[in-house]
Coordinates of C-alpha atoms in Angstrom, one line a residue:
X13 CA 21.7 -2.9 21.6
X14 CA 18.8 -4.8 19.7
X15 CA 18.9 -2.2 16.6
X16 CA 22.8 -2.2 16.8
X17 CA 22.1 -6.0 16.5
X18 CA 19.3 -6.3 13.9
X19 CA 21.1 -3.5 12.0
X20 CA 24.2 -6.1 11.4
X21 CA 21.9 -8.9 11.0
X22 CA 20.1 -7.3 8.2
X23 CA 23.1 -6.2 6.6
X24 CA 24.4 -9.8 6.5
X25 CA 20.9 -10.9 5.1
X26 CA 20.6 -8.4 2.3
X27 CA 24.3 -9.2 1.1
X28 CA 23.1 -13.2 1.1
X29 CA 20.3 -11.6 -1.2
X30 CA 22.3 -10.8 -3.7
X31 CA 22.7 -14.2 -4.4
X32 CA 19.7 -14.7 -5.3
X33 CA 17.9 -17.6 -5.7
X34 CA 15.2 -19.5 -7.7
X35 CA 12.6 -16.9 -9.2
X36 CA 10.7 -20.3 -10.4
X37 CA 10.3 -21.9 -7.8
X38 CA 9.5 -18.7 -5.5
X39 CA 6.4 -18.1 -7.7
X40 CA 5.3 -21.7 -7.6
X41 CA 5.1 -21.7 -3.9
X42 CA 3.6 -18.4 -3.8
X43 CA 0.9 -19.3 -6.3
X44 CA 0.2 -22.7 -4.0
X45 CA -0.1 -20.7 -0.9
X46 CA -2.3 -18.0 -2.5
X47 CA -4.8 -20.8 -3.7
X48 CA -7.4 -20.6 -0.2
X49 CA -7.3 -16.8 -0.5
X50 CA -9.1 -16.3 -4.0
X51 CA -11.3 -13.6 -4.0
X52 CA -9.6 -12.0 -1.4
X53 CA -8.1 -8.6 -1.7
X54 CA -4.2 -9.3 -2.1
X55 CA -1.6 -6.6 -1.2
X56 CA 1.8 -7.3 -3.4
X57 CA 4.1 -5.3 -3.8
X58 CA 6.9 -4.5 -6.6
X59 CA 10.2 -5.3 -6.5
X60 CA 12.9 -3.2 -5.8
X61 CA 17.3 -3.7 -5.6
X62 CA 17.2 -7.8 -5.4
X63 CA 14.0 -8.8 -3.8
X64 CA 11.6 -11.8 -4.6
X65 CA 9.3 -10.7 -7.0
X66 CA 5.7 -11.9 -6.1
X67 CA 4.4 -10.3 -9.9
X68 CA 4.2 -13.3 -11.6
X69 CA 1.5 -14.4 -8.4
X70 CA 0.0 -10.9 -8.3
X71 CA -0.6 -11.1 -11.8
X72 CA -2.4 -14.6 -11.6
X73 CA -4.1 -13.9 -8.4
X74 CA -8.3 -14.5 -8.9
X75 CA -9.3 -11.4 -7.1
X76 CA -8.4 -7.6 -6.1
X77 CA -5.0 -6.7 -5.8
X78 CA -3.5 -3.6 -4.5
X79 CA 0.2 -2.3 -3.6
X80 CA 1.9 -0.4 -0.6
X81 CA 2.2 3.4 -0.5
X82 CA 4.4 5.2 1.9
X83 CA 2.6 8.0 2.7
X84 CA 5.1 9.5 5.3
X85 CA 7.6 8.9 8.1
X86 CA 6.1 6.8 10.9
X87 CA 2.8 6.3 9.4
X88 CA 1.2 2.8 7.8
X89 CA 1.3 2.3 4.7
X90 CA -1.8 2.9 2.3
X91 CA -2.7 0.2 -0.3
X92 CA -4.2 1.3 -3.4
X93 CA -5.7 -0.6 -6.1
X94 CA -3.1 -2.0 -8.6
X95 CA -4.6 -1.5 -12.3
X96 CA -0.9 -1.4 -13.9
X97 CA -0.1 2.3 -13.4
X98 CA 2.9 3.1 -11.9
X99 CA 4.5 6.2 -10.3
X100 CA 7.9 6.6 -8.6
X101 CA 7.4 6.6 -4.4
X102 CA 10.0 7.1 -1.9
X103 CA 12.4 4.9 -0.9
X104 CA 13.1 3.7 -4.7
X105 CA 9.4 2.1 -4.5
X106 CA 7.1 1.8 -7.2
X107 CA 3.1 2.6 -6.4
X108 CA -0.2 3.1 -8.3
X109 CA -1.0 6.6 -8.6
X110 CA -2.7 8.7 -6.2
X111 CA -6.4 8.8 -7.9
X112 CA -6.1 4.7 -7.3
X113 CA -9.1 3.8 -4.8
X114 CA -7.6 2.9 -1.5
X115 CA -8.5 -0.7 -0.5
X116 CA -7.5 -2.6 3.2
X117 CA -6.0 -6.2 2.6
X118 CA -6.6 -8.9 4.1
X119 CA -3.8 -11.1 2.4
X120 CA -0.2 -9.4 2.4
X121 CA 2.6 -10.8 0.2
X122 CA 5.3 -8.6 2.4
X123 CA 9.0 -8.2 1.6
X124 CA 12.0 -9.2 3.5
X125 CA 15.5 -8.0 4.0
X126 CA 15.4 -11.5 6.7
X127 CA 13.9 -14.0 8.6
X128 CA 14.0 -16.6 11.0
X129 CA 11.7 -19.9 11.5
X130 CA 9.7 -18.2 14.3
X131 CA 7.9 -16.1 11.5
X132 CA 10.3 -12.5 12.3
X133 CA 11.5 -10.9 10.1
X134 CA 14.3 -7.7 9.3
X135 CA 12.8 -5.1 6.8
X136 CA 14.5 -2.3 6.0
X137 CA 14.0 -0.8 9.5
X138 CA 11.4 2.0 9.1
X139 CA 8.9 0.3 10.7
X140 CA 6.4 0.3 7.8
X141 CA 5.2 -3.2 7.8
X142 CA 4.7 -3.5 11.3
X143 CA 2.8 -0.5 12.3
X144 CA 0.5 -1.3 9.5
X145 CA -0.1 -5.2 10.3
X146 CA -0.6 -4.1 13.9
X147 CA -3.1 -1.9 13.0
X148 CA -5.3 -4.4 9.8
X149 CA -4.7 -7.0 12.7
X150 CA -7.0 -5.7 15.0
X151 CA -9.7 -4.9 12.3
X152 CA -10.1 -8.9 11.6
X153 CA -8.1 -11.7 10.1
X154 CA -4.8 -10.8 7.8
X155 CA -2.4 -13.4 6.7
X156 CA 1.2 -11.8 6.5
X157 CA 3.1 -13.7 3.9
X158 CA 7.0 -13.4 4.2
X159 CA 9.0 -13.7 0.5
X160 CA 12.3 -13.8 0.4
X161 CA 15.1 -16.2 -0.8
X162 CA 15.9 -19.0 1.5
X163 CA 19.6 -17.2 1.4
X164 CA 17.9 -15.0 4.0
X165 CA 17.2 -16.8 6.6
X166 CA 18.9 -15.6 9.7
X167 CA 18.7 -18.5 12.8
X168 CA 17.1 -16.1 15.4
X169 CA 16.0 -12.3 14.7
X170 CA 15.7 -10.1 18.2
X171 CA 12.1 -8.6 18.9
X172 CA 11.0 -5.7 20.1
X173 CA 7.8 -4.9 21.3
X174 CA 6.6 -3.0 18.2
X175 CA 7.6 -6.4 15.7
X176 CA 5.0 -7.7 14.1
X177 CA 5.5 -11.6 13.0
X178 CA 4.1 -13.1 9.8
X179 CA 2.1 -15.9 9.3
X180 CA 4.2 -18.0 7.0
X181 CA 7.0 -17.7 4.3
X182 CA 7.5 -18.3 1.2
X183 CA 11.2 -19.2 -0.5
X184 CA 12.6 -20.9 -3.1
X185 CA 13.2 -23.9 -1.1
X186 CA 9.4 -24.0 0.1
X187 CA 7.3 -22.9 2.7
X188 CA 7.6 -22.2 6.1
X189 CA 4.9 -22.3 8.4
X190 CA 6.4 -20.5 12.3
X191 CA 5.2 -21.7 15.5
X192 CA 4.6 -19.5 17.4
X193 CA 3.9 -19.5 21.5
X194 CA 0.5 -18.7 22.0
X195 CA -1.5 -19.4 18.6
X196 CA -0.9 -20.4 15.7
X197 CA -2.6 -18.8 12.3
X198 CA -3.5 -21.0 9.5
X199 CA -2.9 -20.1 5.9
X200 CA -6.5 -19.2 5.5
X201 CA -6.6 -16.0 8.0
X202 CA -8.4 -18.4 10.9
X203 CA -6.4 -19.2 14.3
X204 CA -6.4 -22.3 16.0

């Protein structure tokens, strides 16, 4: 019933992505948010279909930056260090190349097929994102950022146990921090 459900809902999201939105004003909120996290070791990602690109903020980012790899079904994802080599992954994805050193984040600019106010979100349903902010999470502090379009929001998103929830988003139209129930992470990694 609730993948029936987020299955529509992300179908309806990605279709508002096509729209589009303002790649401008995207990167200028990024690049504001990303200002507390300089130094830290920033996992982007590139762009693929009609997704908010965060390379403009990768690029300008004052510290070590790495990208996702899928290294196979129902496994987290791997982040290598991002150099500007580039090798076709699965899923259309774009990755550095295996002899890239491996690297753990602790800031993740992570894509979005949709999202609601509460800091949920719709990938593309392979679970990829959430298994691996589950497991950084209990490691130490990781701020999950959310980019997307504001085109994408969706009013509520169903969860399931396994949903991981970011920390804020970043659209077009500006910056969302969620509420939710029992704490609240601030932009800097630290809960209050």
């Amino acid at each position: 019933m609730v993948s029936g459900l987020k299955k529509q809902l992300r179908q309806q999201a990605l279709a508002a992505r096509g729209q589009g939105g303002d790649d401008e004003a995207v990167t200028r909120h990024l690049l504001e948010v990303l200002v507390p996290h300089r130094g830290k070791v920033l996992a982007g990602y590139w762009p693929m279909r009609d997704e908010a690109d965060p390379r403009p903020a990768i690029s300008a980012h004052d510290g070590p930056v790495c990208l996702p790899v899928v290294t196979g079904p129902a496994r987290p994802l791997e982040f290598r260090a991002f150099d500007g080599r580039l090798e076709a992954g699965s899923f259309g994805t774009s990755h550095p190349p295996a002899d890239s050193p491996v690297m753990q984040p602790q800031v993740l600019i992570v894509p979005l097929a949709g999202f609601d106010r509460e800091g949920h979100r719709l990938g593309y349903g392979g679970g990829f994102y959430d298994r691996t902010l589950e497991i950084l999470r209990t490691s130490g502090p990781v701020v999950a950022i959310g980019l997307a379009y504001a085109v994408q929001e969706i009013r509520s998103i169903p969860v399931e146990p396994t949903d991981q929830s970011l920390d804020m988003i970043v659209t077009d139209q500006g910056v969302i921090l969620p509420q939710p129930q029992n704490s609240q992470v601030n932009p800097d990694g630290t809960k209050s």
